[in-house]
Coordinates of N, CA and C in Angstrom, one line a residue:
X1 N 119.8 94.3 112.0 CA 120.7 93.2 111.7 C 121.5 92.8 112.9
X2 N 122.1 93.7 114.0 CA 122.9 93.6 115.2 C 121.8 92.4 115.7
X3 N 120.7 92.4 116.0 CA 119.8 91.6 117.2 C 119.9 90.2 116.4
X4 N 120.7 90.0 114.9 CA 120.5 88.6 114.5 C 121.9 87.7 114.6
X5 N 123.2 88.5 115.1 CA 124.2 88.2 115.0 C 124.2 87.0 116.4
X6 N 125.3 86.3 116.1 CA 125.4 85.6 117.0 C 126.6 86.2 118.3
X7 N 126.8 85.6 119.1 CA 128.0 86.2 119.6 C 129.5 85.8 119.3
X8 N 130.6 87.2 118.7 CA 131.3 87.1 118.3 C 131.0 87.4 116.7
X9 N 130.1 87.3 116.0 CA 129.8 87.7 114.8 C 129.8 89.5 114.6
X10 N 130.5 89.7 113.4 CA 130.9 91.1 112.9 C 130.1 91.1 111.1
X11 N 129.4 91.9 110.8 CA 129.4 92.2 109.4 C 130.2 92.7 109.0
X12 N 130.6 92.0 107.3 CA 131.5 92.7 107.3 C 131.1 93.2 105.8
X13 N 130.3 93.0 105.1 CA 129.6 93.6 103.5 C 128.3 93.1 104.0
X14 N 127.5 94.2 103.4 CA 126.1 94.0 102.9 C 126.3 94.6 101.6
X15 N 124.8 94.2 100.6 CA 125.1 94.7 99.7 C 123.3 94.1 99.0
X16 N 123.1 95.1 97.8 CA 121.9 94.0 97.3 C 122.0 93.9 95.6
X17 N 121.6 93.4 95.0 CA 121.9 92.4 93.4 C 121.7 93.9 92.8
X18 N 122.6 93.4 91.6 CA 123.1 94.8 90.4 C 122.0 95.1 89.9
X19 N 121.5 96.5 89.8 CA 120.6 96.9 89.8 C 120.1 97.0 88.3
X20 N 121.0 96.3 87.6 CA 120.5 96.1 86.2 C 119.2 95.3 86.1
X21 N 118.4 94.8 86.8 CA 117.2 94.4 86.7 C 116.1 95.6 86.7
X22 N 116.5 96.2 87.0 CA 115.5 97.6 86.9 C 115.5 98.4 86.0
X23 N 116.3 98.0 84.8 CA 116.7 98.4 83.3 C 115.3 98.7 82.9
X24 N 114.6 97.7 82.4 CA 113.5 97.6 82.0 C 112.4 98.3 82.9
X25 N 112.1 98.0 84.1 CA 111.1 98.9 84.9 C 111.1 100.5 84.8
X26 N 112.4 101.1 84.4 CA 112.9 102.6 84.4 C 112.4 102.9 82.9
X27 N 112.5 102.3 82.2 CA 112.4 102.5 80.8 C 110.2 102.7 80.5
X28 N 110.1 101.6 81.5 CA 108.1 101.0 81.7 C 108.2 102.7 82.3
X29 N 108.9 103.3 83.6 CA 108.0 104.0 84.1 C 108.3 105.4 83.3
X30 N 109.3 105.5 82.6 CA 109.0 107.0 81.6 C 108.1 106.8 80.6
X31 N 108.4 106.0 79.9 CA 107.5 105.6 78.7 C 106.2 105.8 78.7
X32 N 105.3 104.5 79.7 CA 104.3 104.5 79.8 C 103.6 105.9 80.1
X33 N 103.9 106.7 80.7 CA 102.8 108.1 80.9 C 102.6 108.7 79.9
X34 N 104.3 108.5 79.3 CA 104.3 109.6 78.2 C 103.5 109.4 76.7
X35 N 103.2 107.5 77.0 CA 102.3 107.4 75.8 C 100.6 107.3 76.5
X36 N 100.1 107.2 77.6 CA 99.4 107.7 77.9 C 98.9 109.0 78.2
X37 N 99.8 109.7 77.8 CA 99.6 111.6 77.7 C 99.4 111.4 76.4
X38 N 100.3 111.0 75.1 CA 100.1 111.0 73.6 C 98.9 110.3 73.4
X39 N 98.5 109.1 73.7 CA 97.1 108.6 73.3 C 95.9 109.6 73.9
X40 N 95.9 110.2 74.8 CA 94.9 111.0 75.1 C 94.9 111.9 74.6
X41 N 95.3 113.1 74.3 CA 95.8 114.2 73.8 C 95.2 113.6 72.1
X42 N 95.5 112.5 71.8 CA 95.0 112.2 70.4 C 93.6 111.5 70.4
X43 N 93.4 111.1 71.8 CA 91.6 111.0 71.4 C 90.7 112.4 72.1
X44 N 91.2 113.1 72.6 CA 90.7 114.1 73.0 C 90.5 115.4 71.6
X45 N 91.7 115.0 70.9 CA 91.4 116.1 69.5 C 90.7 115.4 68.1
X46 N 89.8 114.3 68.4 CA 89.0 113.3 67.7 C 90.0 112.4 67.1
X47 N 91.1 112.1 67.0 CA 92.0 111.1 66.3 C 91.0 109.8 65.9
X48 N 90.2 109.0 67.0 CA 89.7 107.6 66.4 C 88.5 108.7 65.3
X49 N 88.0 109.7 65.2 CA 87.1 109.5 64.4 C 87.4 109.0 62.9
X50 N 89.0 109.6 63.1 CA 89.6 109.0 61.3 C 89.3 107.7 61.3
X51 N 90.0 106.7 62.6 CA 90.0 105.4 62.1 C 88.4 104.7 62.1
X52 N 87.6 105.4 62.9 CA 85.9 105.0 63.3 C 84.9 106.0 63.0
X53 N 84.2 106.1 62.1 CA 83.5 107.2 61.6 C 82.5 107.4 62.4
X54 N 81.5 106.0 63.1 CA 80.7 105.8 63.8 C 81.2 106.7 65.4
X55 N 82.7 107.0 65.5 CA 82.7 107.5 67.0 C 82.8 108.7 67.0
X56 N 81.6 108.6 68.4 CA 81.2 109.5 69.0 C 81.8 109.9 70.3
X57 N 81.4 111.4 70.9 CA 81.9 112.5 71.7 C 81.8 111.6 73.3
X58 N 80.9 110.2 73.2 CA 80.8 109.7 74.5 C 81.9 108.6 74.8
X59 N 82.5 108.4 73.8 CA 83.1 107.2 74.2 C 84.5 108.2 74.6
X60 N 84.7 109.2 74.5 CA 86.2 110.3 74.8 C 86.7 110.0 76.3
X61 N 85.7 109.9 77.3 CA 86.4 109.5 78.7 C 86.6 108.4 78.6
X62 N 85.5 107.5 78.2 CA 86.2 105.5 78.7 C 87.6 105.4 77.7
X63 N 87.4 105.9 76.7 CA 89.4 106.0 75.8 C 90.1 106.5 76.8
X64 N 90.1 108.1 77.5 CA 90.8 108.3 77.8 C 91.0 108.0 79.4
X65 N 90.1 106.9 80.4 CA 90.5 106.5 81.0 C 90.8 105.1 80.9
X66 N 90.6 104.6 79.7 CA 91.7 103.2 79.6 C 93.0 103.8 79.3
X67 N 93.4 104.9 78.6 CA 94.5 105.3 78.7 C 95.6 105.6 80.5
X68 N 94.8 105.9 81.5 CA 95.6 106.7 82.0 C 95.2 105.3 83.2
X69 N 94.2 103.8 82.7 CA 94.3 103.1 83.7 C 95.9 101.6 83.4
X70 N 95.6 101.8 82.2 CA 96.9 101.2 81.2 C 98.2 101.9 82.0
X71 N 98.3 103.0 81.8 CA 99.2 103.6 82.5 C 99.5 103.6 83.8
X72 N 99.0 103.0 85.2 CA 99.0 103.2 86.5 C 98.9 101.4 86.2
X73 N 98.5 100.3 85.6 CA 98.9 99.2 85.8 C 100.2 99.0 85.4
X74 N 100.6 99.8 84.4 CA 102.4 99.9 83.9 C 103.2 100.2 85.3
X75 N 103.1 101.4 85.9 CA 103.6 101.6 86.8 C 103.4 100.9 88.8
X76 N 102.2 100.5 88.9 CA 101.8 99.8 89.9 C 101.8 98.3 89.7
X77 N 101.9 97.8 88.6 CA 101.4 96.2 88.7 C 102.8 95.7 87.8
X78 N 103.6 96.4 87.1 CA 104.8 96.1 86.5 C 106.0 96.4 87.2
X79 N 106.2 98.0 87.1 CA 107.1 98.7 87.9 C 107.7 98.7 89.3
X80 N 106.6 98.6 90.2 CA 106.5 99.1 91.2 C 107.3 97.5 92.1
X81 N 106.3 96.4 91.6 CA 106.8 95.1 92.1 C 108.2 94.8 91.9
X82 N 109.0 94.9 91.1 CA 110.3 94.5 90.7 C 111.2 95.2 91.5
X83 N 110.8 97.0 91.6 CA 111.2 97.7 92.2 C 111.6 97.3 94.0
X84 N 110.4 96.6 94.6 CA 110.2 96.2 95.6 C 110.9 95.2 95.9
X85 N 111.0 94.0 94.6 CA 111.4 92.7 95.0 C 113.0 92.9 94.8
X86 N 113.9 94.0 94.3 CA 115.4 94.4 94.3 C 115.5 94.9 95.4
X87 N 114.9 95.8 95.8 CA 114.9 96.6 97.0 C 115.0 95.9 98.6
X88 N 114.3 94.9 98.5 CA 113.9 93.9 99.8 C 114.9 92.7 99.9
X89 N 116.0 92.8 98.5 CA 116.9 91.4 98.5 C 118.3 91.9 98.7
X90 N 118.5 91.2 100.1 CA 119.8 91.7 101.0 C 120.7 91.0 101.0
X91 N 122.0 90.9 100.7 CA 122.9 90.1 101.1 C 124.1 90.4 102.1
X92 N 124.2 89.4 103.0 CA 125.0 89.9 104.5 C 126.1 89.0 104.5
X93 N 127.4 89.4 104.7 CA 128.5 88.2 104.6 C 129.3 88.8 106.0
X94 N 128.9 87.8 107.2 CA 129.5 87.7 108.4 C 130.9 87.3 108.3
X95 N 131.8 87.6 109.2 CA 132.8 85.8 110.0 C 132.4 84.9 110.3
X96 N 131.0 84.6 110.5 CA 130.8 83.5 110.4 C 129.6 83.0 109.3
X97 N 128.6 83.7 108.8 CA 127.5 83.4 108.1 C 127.5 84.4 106.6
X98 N 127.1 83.5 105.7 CA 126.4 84.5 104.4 C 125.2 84.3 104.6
X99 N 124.3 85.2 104.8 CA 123.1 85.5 105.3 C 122.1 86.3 103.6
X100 N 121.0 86.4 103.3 CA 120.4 86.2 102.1 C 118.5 87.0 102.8
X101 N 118.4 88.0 102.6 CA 117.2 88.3 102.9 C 116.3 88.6 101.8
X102 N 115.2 88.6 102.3 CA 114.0 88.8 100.4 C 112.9 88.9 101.0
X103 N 112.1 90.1 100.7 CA 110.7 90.4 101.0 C 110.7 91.8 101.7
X104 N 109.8 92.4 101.5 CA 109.7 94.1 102.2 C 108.3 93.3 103.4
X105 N 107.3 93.2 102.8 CA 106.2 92.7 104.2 C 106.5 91.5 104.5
X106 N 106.5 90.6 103.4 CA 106.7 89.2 104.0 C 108.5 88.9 103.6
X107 N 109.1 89.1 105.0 CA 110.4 88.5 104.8 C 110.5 87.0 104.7
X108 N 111.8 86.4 104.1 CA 112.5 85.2 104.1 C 113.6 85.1 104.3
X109 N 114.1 84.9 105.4 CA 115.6 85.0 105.5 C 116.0 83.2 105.6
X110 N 117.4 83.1 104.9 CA 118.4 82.3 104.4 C 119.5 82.6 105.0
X111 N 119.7 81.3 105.4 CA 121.5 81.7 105.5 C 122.5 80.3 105.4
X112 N 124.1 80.1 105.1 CA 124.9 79.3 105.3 C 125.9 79.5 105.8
X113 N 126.4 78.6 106.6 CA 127.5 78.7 107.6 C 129.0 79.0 106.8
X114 N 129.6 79.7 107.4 CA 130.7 79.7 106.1 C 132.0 78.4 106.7
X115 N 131.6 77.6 108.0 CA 132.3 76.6 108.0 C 132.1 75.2 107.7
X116 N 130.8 75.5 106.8 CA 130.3 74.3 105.9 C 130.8 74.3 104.6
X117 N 131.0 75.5 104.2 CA 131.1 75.4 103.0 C 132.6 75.1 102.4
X118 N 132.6 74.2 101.2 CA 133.5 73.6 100.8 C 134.3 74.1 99.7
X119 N 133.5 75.0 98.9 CA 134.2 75.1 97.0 C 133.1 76.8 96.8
X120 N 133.7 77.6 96.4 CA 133.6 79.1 96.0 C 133.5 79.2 94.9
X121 N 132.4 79.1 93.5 CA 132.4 79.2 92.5 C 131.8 80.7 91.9
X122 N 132.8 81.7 91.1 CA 131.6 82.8 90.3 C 131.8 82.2 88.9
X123 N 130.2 82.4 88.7 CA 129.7 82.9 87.3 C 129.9 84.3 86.3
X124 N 129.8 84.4 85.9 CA 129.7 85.4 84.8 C 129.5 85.6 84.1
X125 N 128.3 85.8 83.0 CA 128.0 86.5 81.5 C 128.4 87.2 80.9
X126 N 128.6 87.8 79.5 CA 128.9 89.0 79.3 C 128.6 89.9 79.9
X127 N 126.7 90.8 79.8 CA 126.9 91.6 80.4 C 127.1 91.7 81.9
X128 N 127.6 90.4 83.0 CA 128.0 90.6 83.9 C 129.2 91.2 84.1
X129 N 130.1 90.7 83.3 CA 131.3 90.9 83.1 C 131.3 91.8 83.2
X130 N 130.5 92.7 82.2 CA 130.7 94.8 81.6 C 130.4 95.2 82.8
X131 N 128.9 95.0 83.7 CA 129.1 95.7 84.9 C 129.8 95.3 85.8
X132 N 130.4 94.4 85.8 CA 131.2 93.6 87.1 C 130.1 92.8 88.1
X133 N 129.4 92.2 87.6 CA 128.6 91.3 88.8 C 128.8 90.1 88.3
X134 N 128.2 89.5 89.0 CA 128.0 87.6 88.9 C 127.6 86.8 89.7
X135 N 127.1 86.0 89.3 CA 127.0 85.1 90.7 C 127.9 84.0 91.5
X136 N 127.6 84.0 92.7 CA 128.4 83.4 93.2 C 128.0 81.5 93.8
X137 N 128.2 80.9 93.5 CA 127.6 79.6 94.0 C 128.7 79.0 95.1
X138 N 127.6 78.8 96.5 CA 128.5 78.0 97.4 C 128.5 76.2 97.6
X139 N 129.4 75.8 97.3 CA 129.1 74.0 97.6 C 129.4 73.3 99.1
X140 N 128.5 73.5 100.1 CA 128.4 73.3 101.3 C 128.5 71.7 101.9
X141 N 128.6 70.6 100.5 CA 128.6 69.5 100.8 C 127.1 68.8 101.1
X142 N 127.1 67.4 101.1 CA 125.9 66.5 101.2 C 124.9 67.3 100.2
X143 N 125.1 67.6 99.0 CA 124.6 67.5 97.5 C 124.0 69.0 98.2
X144 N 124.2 70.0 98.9 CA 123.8 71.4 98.9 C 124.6 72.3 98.4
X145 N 124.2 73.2 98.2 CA 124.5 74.3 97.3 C 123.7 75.7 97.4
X146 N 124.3 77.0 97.5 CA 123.9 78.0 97.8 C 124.2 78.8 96.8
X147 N 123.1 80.3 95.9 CA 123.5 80.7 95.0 C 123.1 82.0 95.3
X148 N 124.2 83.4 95.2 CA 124.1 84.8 95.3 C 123.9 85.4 93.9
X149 N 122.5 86.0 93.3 CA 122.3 86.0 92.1 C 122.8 87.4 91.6
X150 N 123.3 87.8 90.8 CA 124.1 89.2 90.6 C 124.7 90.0 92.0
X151 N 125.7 89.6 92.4 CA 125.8 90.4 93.1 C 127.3 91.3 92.4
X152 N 126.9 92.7 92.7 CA 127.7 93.6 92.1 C 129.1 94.0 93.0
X153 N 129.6 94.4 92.2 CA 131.5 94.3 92.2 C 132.0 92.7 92.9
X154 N 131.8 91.6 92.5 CA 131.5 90.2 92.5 C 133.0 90.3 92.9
X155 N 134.0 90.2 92.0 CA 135.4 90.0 92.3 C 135.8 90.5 94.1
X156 N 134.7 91.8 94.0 CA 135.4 92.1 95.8 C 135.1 91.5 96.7
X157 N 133.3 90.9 96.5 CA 132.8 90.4 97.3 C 133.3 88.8 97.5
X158 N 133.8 88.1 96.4 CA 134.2 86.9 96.3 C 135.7 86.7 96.9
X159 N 136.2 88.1 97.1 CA 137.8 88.1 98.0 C 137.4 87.9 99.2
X160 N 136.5 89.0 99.6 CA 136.0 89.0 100.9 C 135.5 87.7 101.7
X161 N 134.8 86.9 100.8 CA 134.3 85.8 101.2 C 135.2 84.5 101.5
X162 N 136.6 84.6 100.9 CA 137.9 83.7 101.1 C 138.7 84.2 102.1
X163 N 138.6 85.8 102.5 CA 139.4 86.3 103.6 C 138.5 85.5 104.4
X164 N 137.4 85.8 104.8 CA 136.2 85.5 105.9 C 136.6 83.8 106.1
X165 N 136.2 82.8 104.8 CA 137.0 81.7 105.2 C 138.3 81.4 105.6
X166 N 139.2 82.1 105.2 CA 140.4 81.7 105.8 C 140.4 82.4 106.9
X167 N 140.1 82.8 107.7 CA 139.7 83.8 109.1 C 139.2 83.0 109.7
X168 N 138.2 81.4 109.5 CA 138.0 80.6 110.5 C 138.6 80.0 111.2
X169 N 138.2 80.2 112.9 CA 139.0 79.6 113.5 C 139.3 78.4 113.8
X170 N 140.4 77.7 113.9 CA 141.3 76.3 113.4 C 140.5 75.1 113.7
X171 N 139.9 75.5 115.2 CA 139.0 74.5 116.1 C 138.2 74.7 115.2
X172 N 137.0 75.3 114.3 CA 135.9 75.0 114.2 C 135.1 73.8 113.9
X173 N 134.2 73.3 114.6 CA 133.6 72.0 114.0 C 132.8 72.4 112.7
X174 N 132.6 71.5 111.8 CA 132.1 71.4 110.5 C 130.6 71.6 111.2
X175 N 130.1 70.8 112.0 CA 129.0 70.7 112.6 C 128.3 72.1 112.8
X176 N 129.0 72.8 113.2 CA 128.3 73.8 113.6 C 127.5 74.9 112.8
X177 N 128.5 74.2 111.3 CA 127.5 75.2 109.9 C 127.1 73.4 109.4
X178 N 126.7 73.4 109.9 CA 126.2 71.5 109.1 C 124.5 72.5 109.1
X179 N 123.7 72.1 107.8 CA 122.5 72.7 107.9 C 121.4 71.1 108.0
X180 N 120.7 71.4 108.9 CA 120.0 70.1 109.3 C 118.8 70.1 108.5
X181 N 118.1 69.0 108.1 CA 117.1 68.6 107.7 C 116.0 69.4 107.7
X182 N 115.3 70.1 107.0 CA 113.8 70.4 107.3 C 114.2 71.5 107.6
X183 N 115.4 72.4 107.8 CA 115.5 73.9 108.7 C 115.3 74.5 107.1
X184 N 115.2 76.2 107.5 CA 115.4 77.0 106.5 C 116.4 77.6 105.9
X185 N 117.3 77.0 106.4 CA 118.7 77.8 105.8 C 119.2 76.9 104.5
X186 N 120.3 77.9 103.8 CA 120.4 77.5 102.6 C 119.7 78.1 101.9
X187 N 120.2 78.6 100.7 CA 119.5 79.2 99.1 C 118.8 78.1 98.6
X188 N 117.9 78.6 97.7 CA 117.7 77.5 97.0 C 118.5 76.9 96.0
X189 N 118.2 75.7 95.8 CA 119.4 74.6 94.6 C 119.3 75.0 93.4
X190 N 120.5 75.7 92.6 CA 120.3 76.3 91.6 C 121.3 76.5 90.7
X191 N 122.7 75.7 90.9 CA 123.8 75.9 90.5 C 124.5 75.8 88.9
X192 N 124.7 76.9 88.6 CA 124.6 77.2 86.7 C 126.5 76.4 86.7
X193 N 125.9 75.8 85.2 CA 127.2 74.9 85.0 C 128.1 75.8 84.1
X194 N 129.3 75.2 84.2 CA 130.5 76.2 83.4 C 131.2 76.9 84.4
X195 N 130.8 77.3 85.9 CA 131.4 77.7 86.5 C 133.0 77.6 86.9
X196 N 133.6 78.2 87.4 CA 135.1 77.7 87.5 C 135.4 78.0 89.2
X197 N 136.2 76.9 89.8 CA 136.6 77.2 90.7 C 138.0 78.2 91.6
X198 N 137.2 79.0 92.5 CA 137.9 80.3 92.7 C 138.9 80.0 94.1
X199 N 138.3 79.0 94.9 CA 139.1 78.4 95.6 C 140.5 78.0 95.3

């Protein structure tokens, strides 16, 4: 991260989205073995013969390796991905930039100037609320808009982000966080209504 700063830029939080999205993947990766151990264990002691009178002693491996291939798609093709895609999504809040990373092999990095930006809005759900996350939407002007999707202890991170703007310095030109046509910076457009302003 040091080799992307500019000069005079300090980090001052990183952090990556509430890890309540991995609710579900934690629950896929005990589960699934354990009913792939139970389905086996039940066609290995004849179980389908109750429900199929016609089965036979040959079909015992192809059951019991759809069982344990069921189970390695749960955990490799469900699990694993989500795991990856929480893991690889970084959020960087400079003195000068909120910065937004995503991807383990193939990165994408995002970012907005914090002297563009106009209006500080968090979101919150209930269960945002209960863990303390939310999102944060930035309104940068000329119809853009930046959005931090769960990000956790939100209240700290959204102080931090008003110290940081009011820490700009007096001269700064607008220009310099102005995001130009065609570049990559900026989140994508995504701004959930209801919001309230924190500014």
């Amino acid at each position: 991260m040091r080799k992307d700063l500019l000069p005079g830029e300090q980090v001052i939080v990183m952090t990556r989205p509430q890890p309540r999205m991995l609710f579900i993947p934690a629950a896929v990766f005990v589960v699934a073995p354990a009913l792939a151990a139970f389905g086996s264990a039940w066609i290995i002691r004849g179980g389908p013969r109750a429900l199929y009178p016609a089965y036979t002693a040959d079909w015992t491996i192809w059951l019991v390796g759809g069982c344990v291939l069921a189970a390695l798609w749960a955990l490799c093709g469900y699990c694993l991905p989500r795991l990856l895609r929480w893991h690889g999504t970084r959020y960087f809040l400079t003195n000068r930039r909120i910065m937004a990373r995503y991807g383990v092999l193939r990165r994408r990095d995002q970012q907005v100037f914090l002297a563009s930006v106009r209006n500080v809005t968090v979101t919150q759900t209930v269960l945002q609320r209960m863990l303390r996350s939310g999102t944060i939407s930035l309104d940068a002007g000329h119809q853009f808009s930046a959005v931090l999707r769960d990000v956790p202890e939100v209240a700290t991170f959204h102080r931090f982000v008003l110290d940081a703007l009011d820490e700009l310095p007096k001269d700064e030109f607008f220009e310099w966080g102005h995001v130009q046509d065609g570049s990559d910076s900026g989140f994508p457009r995504d701004v959930r209504e209801g919001g309230r302003d924190e500014r």
